Structure formats: C-alpha cells, structure tokens
mmCIF file of C-alpha atoms and ligand atoms in Angstrom:
data_model
loop_
_atom_site.group_PDB
_atom_site.id
_atom_site.type_symbol
_atom_site.label_atom_id
_atom_site.label_comp_id
_atom_site.label_asym_id
_atom_site.label_seq_id
_atom_site.Cartn_x
_atom_site.Cartn_y
_atom_site.Cartn_z
ATOM 1 C CA MET A 19 -5.595 -42.298 33.405
ATOM 2 C CA ASN A 20 -1.616 -42.724 32.431
ATOM 3 C CA ARG A 21 0.888 -41.442 34.617
ATOM 4 C CA LEU A 22 4.998 -42.380 34.543
ATOM 5 C CA ILE A 23 6.925 -41.332 36.704
ATOM 6 C CA ILE A 24 10.492 -40.681 35.121
ATOM 7 C CA GLY A 25 13.928 -39.239 36.802
ATOM 8 C CA ASN A 26 15.828 -36.320 35.897
ATOM 9 C CA LYS A 27 15.908 -35.871 32.119
ATOM 10 C CA ASN A 28 19.669 -34.680 31.748
ATOM 11 C CA TYR A 29 20.375 -38.625 33.476
ATOM 12 C CA SER A 30 17.489 -40.841 33.270
ATOM 13 C CA SER A 31 18.270 -43.186 29.474
ATOM 14 C CA TRP A 32 15.919 -45.584 30.998
ATOM 15 C CA SER A 33 13.103 -42.647 31.809
ATOM 16 C CA LEU A 34 13.393 -41.279 28.542
ATOM 17 C CA ARG A 35 12.160 -44.206 26.174
ATOM 18 C CA PRO A 36 8.523 -44.769 26.922
ATOM 19 C CA TRP A 37 8.482 -40.747 27.608
ATOM 20 C CA LEU A 38 9.083 -40.401 23.944
ATOM 21 C CA VAL A 39 6.518 -43.165 22.881
ATOM 22 C CA LEU A 40 3.931 -41.534 25.098
ATOM 23 C CA LYS A 41 4.673 -38.232 23.477
ATOM 24 C CA GLU A 42 5.244 -39.292 19.846
ATOM 25 C CA PHE A 43 1.970 -40.992 19.770
ATOM 26 C CA LYS A 44 0.347 -38.364 21.542
ATOM 27 C CA ILE A 45 -1.053 -40.481 24.367
ATOM 28 C CA PRO A 46 -2.335 -38.577 27.331
ATOM 29 C CA PHE A 47 -0.207 -38.659 30.368
ATOM 30 C CA LYS A 48 0.917 -36.950 33.161
ATOM 31 C CA GLU A 49 4.628 -36.794 34.460
ATOM 32 C CA THR A 50 5.871 -37.098 37.789
ATOM 33 C CA ARG A 51 10.053 -36.352 38.231
ATOM 34 C CA ILE A 52 12.102 -38.631 40.619
ATOM 35 C CA ALA A 53 15.446 -36.506 41.235
ATOM 36 C CA LEU A 54 17.915 -39.763 41.340
ATOM 37 C CA TYR A 55 20.537 -40.546 43.927
ATOM 38 C CA GLU A 56 19.791 -38.231 46.515
ATOM 39 C CA ASP A 57 18.947 -38.782 50.034
ATOM 40 C CA GLU A 58 15.008 -39.276 49.834
ATOM 41 C CA SER A 59 14.715 -40.857 46.558
ATOM 42 C CA LYS A 60 14.780 -44.422 46.993
ATOM 43 C CA GLN A 61 12.211 -43.782 49.561
ATOM 44 C CA ALA A 62 9.976 -42.123 45.993
ATOM 45 C CA LEU A 63 10.718 -44.410 44.091
ATOM 46 C CA LEU A 64 9.765 -47.455 46.014
ATOM 47 C CA GLU A 65 6.582 -45.816 46.127
ATOM 48 C CA HIS A 66 6.119 -46.090 42.884
ATOM 49 C CA ALA A 67 8.009 -49.407 41.895
ATOM 50 C CA ASP A 68 9.045 -52.685 43.882
ATOM 51 C CA SER A 69 11.851 -52.592 41.394
ATOM 52 C CA GLY A 70 12.955 -48.832 43.245
ATOM 53 C CA LYS A 71 13.717 -47.470 39.746
ATOM 54 C CA VAL A 72 12.128 -45.418 37.189
ATOM 55 C CA PRO A 73 10.822 -45.699 34.883
ATOM 56 C CA ALA A 74 7.061 -46.763 35.816
ATOM 57 C CA PHE A 75 3.528 -46.130 34.597
ATOM 58 C CA TYR A 76 0.483 -46.054 35.821
ATOM 59 C CA HIS A 77 -2.867 -46.622 33.883
ATOM 60 C CA ASP A 78 -6.167 -46.827 35.981
ATOM 61 C CA ASN A 79 -5.506 -48.983 38.925
ATOM 62 C CA TYR A 80 -2.195 -50.545 38.229
ATOM 63 C CA VAL A 81 1.575 -49.983 37.187
ATOM 64 C CA VAL A 82 4.306 -51.343 35.416
ATOM 65 C CA TRP A 83 7.707 -51.054 35.104
ATOM 66 C CA ASP A 84 10.816 -51.005 33.392
ATOM 67 C CA SER A 85 11.189 -49.306 30.318
ATOM 68 C CA LEU A 86 10.456 -52.068 27.797
ATOM 69 C CA ALA A 87 7.654 -53.404 30.102
ATOM 70 C CA ILE A 88 5.849 -50.341 29.678
ATOM 71 C CA CYS A 89 6.346 -49.906 25.972
ATOM 72 C CA GLU A 90 4.776 -53.291 26.074
ATOM 73 C CA THR A 91 2.226 -52.590 27.812
ATOM 74 C CA LEU A 92 1.286 -49.380 26.212
ATOM 75 C CA ASN A 93 1.116 -51.195 22.726
ATOM 76 C CA ASP A 94 -1.889 -53.423 24.327
ATOM 77 C CA LEU A 95 -3.270 -50.347 25.757
ATOM 78 C CA TYR A 96 -3.617 -48.447 22.263
ATOM 79 C CA PRO A 97 -3.480 -51.340 19.097
ATOM 80 C CA GLN A 98 -4.569 -48.867 16.819
ATOM 81 C CA GLU A 99 -1.548 -47.135 17.190
ATOM 82 C CA ASN A 100 0.422 -49.432 15.855
ATOM 83 C CA LEU A 101 3.569 -48.645 18.283
ATOM 84 C CA TRP A 102 5.569 -51.016 16.965
ATOM 85 C CA PRO A 103 5.816 -52.105 12.818
ATOM 86 C CA GLN A 104 2.554 -54.103 11.519
ATOM 87 C CA ASP A 105 4.856 -56.692 9.287
ATOM 88 C CA PRO A 106 6.211 -59.353 11.009
ATOM 89 C CA ALA A 107 8.916 -59.781 9.366
ATOM 90 C CA ALA A 108 9.625 -55.814 10.978
ATOM 91 C CA LYS A 109 8.154 -56.296 13.913
ATOM 92 C CA ALA A 110 10.393 -59.804 14.844
ATOM 93 C CA LEU A 111 13.561 -57.183 13.798
ATOM 94 C CA ALA A 112 12.189 -54.004 15.738
ATOM 95 C CA ARG A 113 11.239 -56.493 18.905
ATOM 96 C CA SER A 114 14.874 -58.320 18.756
ATOM 97 C CA VAL A 115 17.490 -55.158 18.405
ATOM 98 C CA SER A 116 15.181 -53.118 21.115
ATOM 99 C CA ASN A 117 15.260 -57.097 23.336
ATOM 100 C CA GLU A 118 19.030 -56.501 22.562
ATOM 101 C CA MET A 119 19.150 -52.592 23.458
ATOM 102 C CA HIS A 120 16.924 -53.629 26.545
ATOM 103 C CA SER A 121 19.672 -56.276 27.590
ATOM 104 C CA GLY A 122 23.377 -55.240 26.531
ATOM 105 C CA PHE A 123 25.473 -52.412 25.770
ATOM 106 C CA ASN A 124 26.877 -52.525 29.145
ATOM 107 C CA GLU A 125 30.462 -49.954 28.169
ATOM 108 C CA ILE A 126 28.593 -47.835 26.437
ATOM 109 C CA ARG A 127 26.088 -47.023 29.721
ATOM 110 C CA ASN A 128 28.927 -47.556 31.959
ATOM 111 C CA GLN A 129 31.785 -45.689 29.837
ATOM 112 C CA LEU A 130 29.265 -43.057 27.425
ATOM 113 C CA PRO A 131 26.327 -41.732 30.852
ATOM 114 C CA MET A 132 23.693 -39.559 29.050
ATOM 115 C CA ASN A 133 24.081 -35.991 29.726
ATOM 116 C CA CYS A 134 22.038 -33.606 27.146
ATOM 117 C CA ARG A 135 24.614 -31.227 28.649
ATOM 118 C CA THR A 136 27.970 -33.289 27.107
ATOM 119 C CA GLN A 137 29.504 -31.835 23.607
ATOM 120 C CA THR A 138 32.775 -32.959 23.518
ATOM 121 C CA THR A 139 34.971 -35.523 21.726
ATOM 122 C CA LEU A 140 36.057 -38.704 23.179
ATOM 123 C CA PRO A 141 40.459 -38.696 22.514
ATOM 124 C CA ASN A 142 40.474 -42.714 21.882
ATOM 125 C CA ILE A 143 37.767 -45.126 22.634
ATOM 126 C CA ASN A 144 39.097 -49.008 23.829
ATOM 127 C CA ALA A 145 38.449 -52.364 22.495
ATOM 128 C CA PRO A 146 34.665 -52.858 24.344
ATOM 129 C CA LEU A 147 33.311 -49.213 23.882
ATOM 130 C CA GLN A 148 34.412 -49.853 20.771
ATOM 131 C CA GLN A 149 32.547 -53.575 20.192
ATOM 132 C CA ASP A 150 28.990 -52.213 21.166
ATOM 133 C CA ILE A 151 29.740 -48.949 19.053
ATOM 134 C CA ASP A 152 30.053 -51.007 16.119
ATOM 135 C CA ARG A 153 27.035 -53.908 17.091
ATOM 136 C CA ILE A 154 25.163 -50.236 17.567
ATOM 137 C CA ARG A 155 26.056 -49.070 13.986
ATOM 138 C CA GLU A 156 25.541 -52.600 12.358
ATOM 139 C CA ILE A 157 22.007 -52.736 13.720
ATOM 140 C CA TRP A 158 21.123 -48.984 12.776
ATOM 141 C CA SER A 159 22.361 -49.811 9.298
ATOM 142 C CA LEU A 160 20.500 -53.322 8.647
ATOM 143 C CA CYS A 161 17.469 -51.085 9.673
ATOM 144 C CA ARG A 162 17.930 -47.832 7.779
ATOM 145 C CA ASN A 163 18.911 -49.856 4.835
ATOM 146 C CA THR A 164 15.752 -51.795 5.143
ATOM 147 C CA TYR A 165 13.069 -49.776 5.929
ATOM 148 C CA GLN A 166 14.363 -46.564 3.977
ATOM 149 C CA ASP A 167 11.920 -46.510 1.618
ATOM 150 C CA GLN A 168 9.326 -46.608 4.336
ATOM 151 C CA GLY A 169 10.146 -43.363 6.651
ATOM 152 C CA GLU A 170 13.430 -41.984 8.154
ATOM 153 C CA PHE A 171 13.191 -43.949 10.618
ATOM 154 C CA LEU A 172 14.733 -47.460 12.068
ATOM 155 C CA MET A 173 12.141 -49.501 10.508
ATOM 156 C CA GLY A 174 10.920 -46.606 8.702
ATOM 157 C CA GLU A 175 7.898 -45.178 10.562
ATOM 158 C CA PHE A 176 8.702 -44.035 14.478
ATOM 159 C CA SER A 177 8.019 -47.037 17.084
ATOM 160 C CA ILE A 178 8.855 -47.983 19.968
ATOM 161 C CA CYS A 179 12.550 -49.390 18.403
ATOM 162 C CA ASP A 180 13.258 -46.137 18.088
ATOM 163 C CA ALA A 181 12.509 -44.700 21.952
ATOM 164 C CA MET A 182 14.855 -48.007 23.110
ATOM 165 C CA PHE A 183 17.786 -46.810 20.803
ATOM 166 C CA ALA A 184 16.812 -42.919 21.725
ATOM 167 C CA PRO A 185 19.707 -42.667 24.603
ATOM 168 C CA VAL A 186 22.471 -44.027 22.524
ATOM 169 C CA VAL A 187 21.542 -41.189 19.630
ATOM 170 C CA LEU A 188 22.277 -38.608 22.079
ATOM 171 C CA ARG A 189 25.500 -40.671 23.888
ATOM 172 C CA PHE A 190 26.600 -40.935 20.134
ATOM 173 C CA ASN A 191 26.147 -36.980 19.842
ATOM 174 C CA SER A 192 27.289 -35.723 23.316
ATOM 175 C CA TYR A 193 30.639 -37.801 22.459
ATOM 176 C CA GLY A 194 31.172 -37.398 18.700
ATOM 177 C CA ILE A 195 31.265 -40.858 18.078
ATOM 178 C CA PRO A 196 32.192 -40.964 14.361
ATOM 179 C CA LEU A 197 29.484 -42.450 12.013
ATOM 180 C CA ASN A 198 28.757 -43.444 8.668
ATOM 181 C CA ASP A 199 26.333 -41.349 6.474
ATOM 182 C CA ILE A 200 23.165 -43.343 6.922
ATOM 183 C CA GLU A 201 23.599 -43.943 10.933
ATOM 184 C CA ASN A 202 24.389 -40.112 10.904
ATOM 185 C CA GLN A 203 21.152 -39.433 9.185
ATOM 186 C CA TYR A 204 19.419 -41.325 11.520
ATOM 187 C CA VAL A 205 20.237 -39.430 14.348
ATOM 188 C CA ARG A 206 19.952 -35.785 12.760
ATOM 189 C CA SER A 207 15.850 -37.578 12.307
ATOM 190 C CA MET A 208 15.327 -38.399 16.133
ATOM 191 C CA LEU A 209 17.284 -35.004 16.445
ATOM 192 C CA SER A 210 15.005 -32.996 14.944
ATOM 193 C CA LEU A 211 11.793 -34.583 16.413
ATOM 194 C CA ASP A 212 10.220 -31.861 18.887
ATOM 195 C CA SER A 213 9.723 -34.544 22.133
ATOM 196 C CA VAL A 214 13.278 -35.343 21.960
ATOM 197 C CA GLN A 215 14.023 -31.464 21.560
ATOM 198 C CA GLN A 216 11.590 -30.884 24.638
ATOM 199 C CA TRP A 217 13.614 -33.597 26.433
ATOM 200 C CA ILE A 218 17.371 -32.210 26.069
ATOM 201 C CA ASP A 219 16.025 -28.703 26.735
ATOM 202 C CA GLU A 220 14.097 -29.879 30.253
ATOM 203 C CA GLY A 221 17.217 -32.302 30.769
ATOM 204 C CA ILE A 222 19.516 -28.661 30.384
ATOM 205 C CA ALA A 223 17.611 -26.929 32.460
ATOM 206 C CA GLU A 224 17.480 -28.782 35.661
ATOM 207 C CA THR A 225 20.001 -27.844 38.181
ATOM 208 C CA GLU A 226 21.084 -31.403 39.565
ATOM 209 C CA ARG A 227 24.199 -32.614 38.926
ATOM 210 C CA MET A 228 25.410 -36.065 39.093
ATOM 211 C CA PRO A 229 30.073 -35.444 39.047
ATOM 212 C CA LEU A 230 29.899 -38.628 37.864
ATOM 213 C CA ASN A 231 28.474 -38.068 34.794
ATOM 214 C CA GLU A 232 29.427 -34.859 34.401
ATOM 215 C CA VAL A 233 32.017 -34.724 30.994
ATOM 216 C CA ASP A 234 35.161 -33.943 33.575
ATOM 217 C CA SER A 235 35.224 -36.939 34.847
ATOM 218 C CA VAL A 236 33.968 -38.770 32.146
ATOM 219 C CA LEU A 237 37.532 -37.493 30.523
ATOM 220 C CA SER A 238 39.354 -38.369 33.061
ATOM 221 C CA THR A 239 38.388 -42.186 33.265
ATOM 222 C CA PHE A 240 39.185 -42.272 29.296
ATOM 223 C CA SER A 241 42.890 -40.721 30.036
ATOM 224 C CA VAL A 242 42.887 -42.790 32.918
ATOM 225 C CA LYS A 243 42.023 -45.842 31.952
ATOM 226 C CA HIS A 244 42.944 -46.514 27.855
HETATM 227 N N1 GSH B 301 15.788 -52.392 32.844
HETATM 228 C C1 GSH B 301 15.445 -50.943 33.490
HETATM 229 C C2 GSH B 301 16.282 -50.271 34.621
HETATM 230 C C3 GSH B 301 16.089 -48.767 35.514
HETATM 231 C C4 GSH B 301 16.803 -48.404 36.003
HETATM 232 O O1 GSH B 301 18.371 -48.368 36.188
HETATM 233 N N2 GSH B 301 16.767 -47.111 36.398
HETATM 234 C C5 GSH B 301 17.503 -45.718 37.146
HETATM 235 C C6 GSH B 301 17.604 -44.353 36.303
HETATM 236 S S1 GSH B 301 18.167 -44.472 35.043
HETATM 237 C C7 GSH B 301 16.738 -45.581 38.335
HETATM 238 O O2 GSH B 301 15.592 -45.687 38.735
HETATM 239 N N3 GSH B 301 18.175 -45.047 38.921
HETATM 240 C C8 GSH B 301 17.951 -44.915 40.714
HETATM 241 C C9 GSH B 301 18.288 -46.047 41.797
HETATM 242 O O3 GSH B 301 18.642 -47.184 41.095
HETATM 243 O O4 GSH B 301 18.077 -45.454 43.078
HETATM 244 C C10 GSH B 301 14.488 -50.516 32.915
HETATM 245 O O5 GSH B 301 14.776 -50.877 31.440
HETATM 246 O O6 GSH B 301 13.666 -49.412 33.458
#
C-alpha cells in the first residue's frame, strides 16, 4: 500500500516530483494533501515526517521523506519499471543532474516561486538568477542533444530526471523565460503530459493563497531589486 503526503498543488514544487513519478509509471497510490503555512500545518506535517516537510511517502510499514529519497525508494521498490535509464552512462548523467537540481538553484527557487496560476513576463533578470537559468538550459540542451533519438524527454524516455526538473518547466513557462528551440520543445513535451496537466488544473482549482508567491508580489520584488 502506497501513500504520498503532498502540499498545495499550486505551490509545492517538491511535492510535484514524486507525485509525477508515481503517475507516469502508473504506480498505485493514495494522496493526502496538507495545506501549507496555515496554523495547523506544521503539526500535521510532523505527524508524517520528522523534517516537518512534504513530500513524505508511506510504503507498507515505513515512511520516507524528501523528494529525491522518495524517488530512489520507488526505484528500489519497482526495479522493473526503469525509473532511471538503464544504460550506466545515461543513469550517471541522470543522477548527477537530478542531484544538482535537488541541491542548488536557490535563485530560481527564491525569485521564481512555483505558482500554476502565474502567466507573466519578467521585466528583467538579475545576474545570479540568469546564472541559474543558464545552467538549467545547459543541462537540458546536453541531455536533449545526447538522447533525442530515444524519446522526447531529458534522457529519451521519461525518468526520475524529468520529474526533478518538472517544477522548473512550470516556472520557466509561468515567467516567460526565453529558451532556444530544443529547450522549448522539451517544455512543450512536459506540459503535454496528462499528469502534468492534471497537477496544474488541480493547483489552479485550489483556494488557498500565499501572497508572497503571487504574481504581483513577485513582480514588485523584481522592480525593487533589479
Ligand atoms: N529537500 C526537501 C524540501 C521539502 C520542502 O521544502 N517542502 C516544503 C514544501 S514545497 C514544505 O514542506 N514546507 C512546509 C514547511 O516548511 O513548513 C525535498 O526534496 O523534499
């Protein structure tokens, strides 16, 4: 029995990652949503994970938390599904860029909050943010140029790697980040997945609002900071 604990679909980028892996690989699970940053949220989160954060994942009698740890656990639980590419070189690249994603890109996280409702264009981009964007583009171009013959995702076929970058796809799309053809094609492939559309639709339908992650607040930060 699998159960995934997630936050608000509109805002919780970390929750999206393992949810997408479960959906894309058709692994059965139940989901429980906890609305974040409300009075009772922390208490509810701590009932599932000592980190006090989502996502958390239950399998049988144990729980695992942290998005990438959940994805690796799913890979252990369902080896026949090939959640990572099987070729050792491809797997090494997929793991490297997924871990790089998981442990960095603070400017993108801080300046471009995920918000499924946002559709805008940034007035300007500061140097640290541009550096993060450039590195993402470098990763996407490398992966797509190397594996384009094997499918439309980063490593050809959809893998954990795509789930790790999914929130960036949504952010780049929300904030109109300029991309080249191959990168735009990747964004389109990701956005055309039923699972991604389901997450976006359910995020948009949510009623909670986090003012600091809403478009007016984000854009006002830009006009002050840049
Ligand atoms: N490194 C963690 C990050 C988890 C995280 O920061 N989750 C946020 C939501 S996206 C959270 O639970 N925030 C609620 C809180 O800190 O109270 C992961 O990969 O899962």
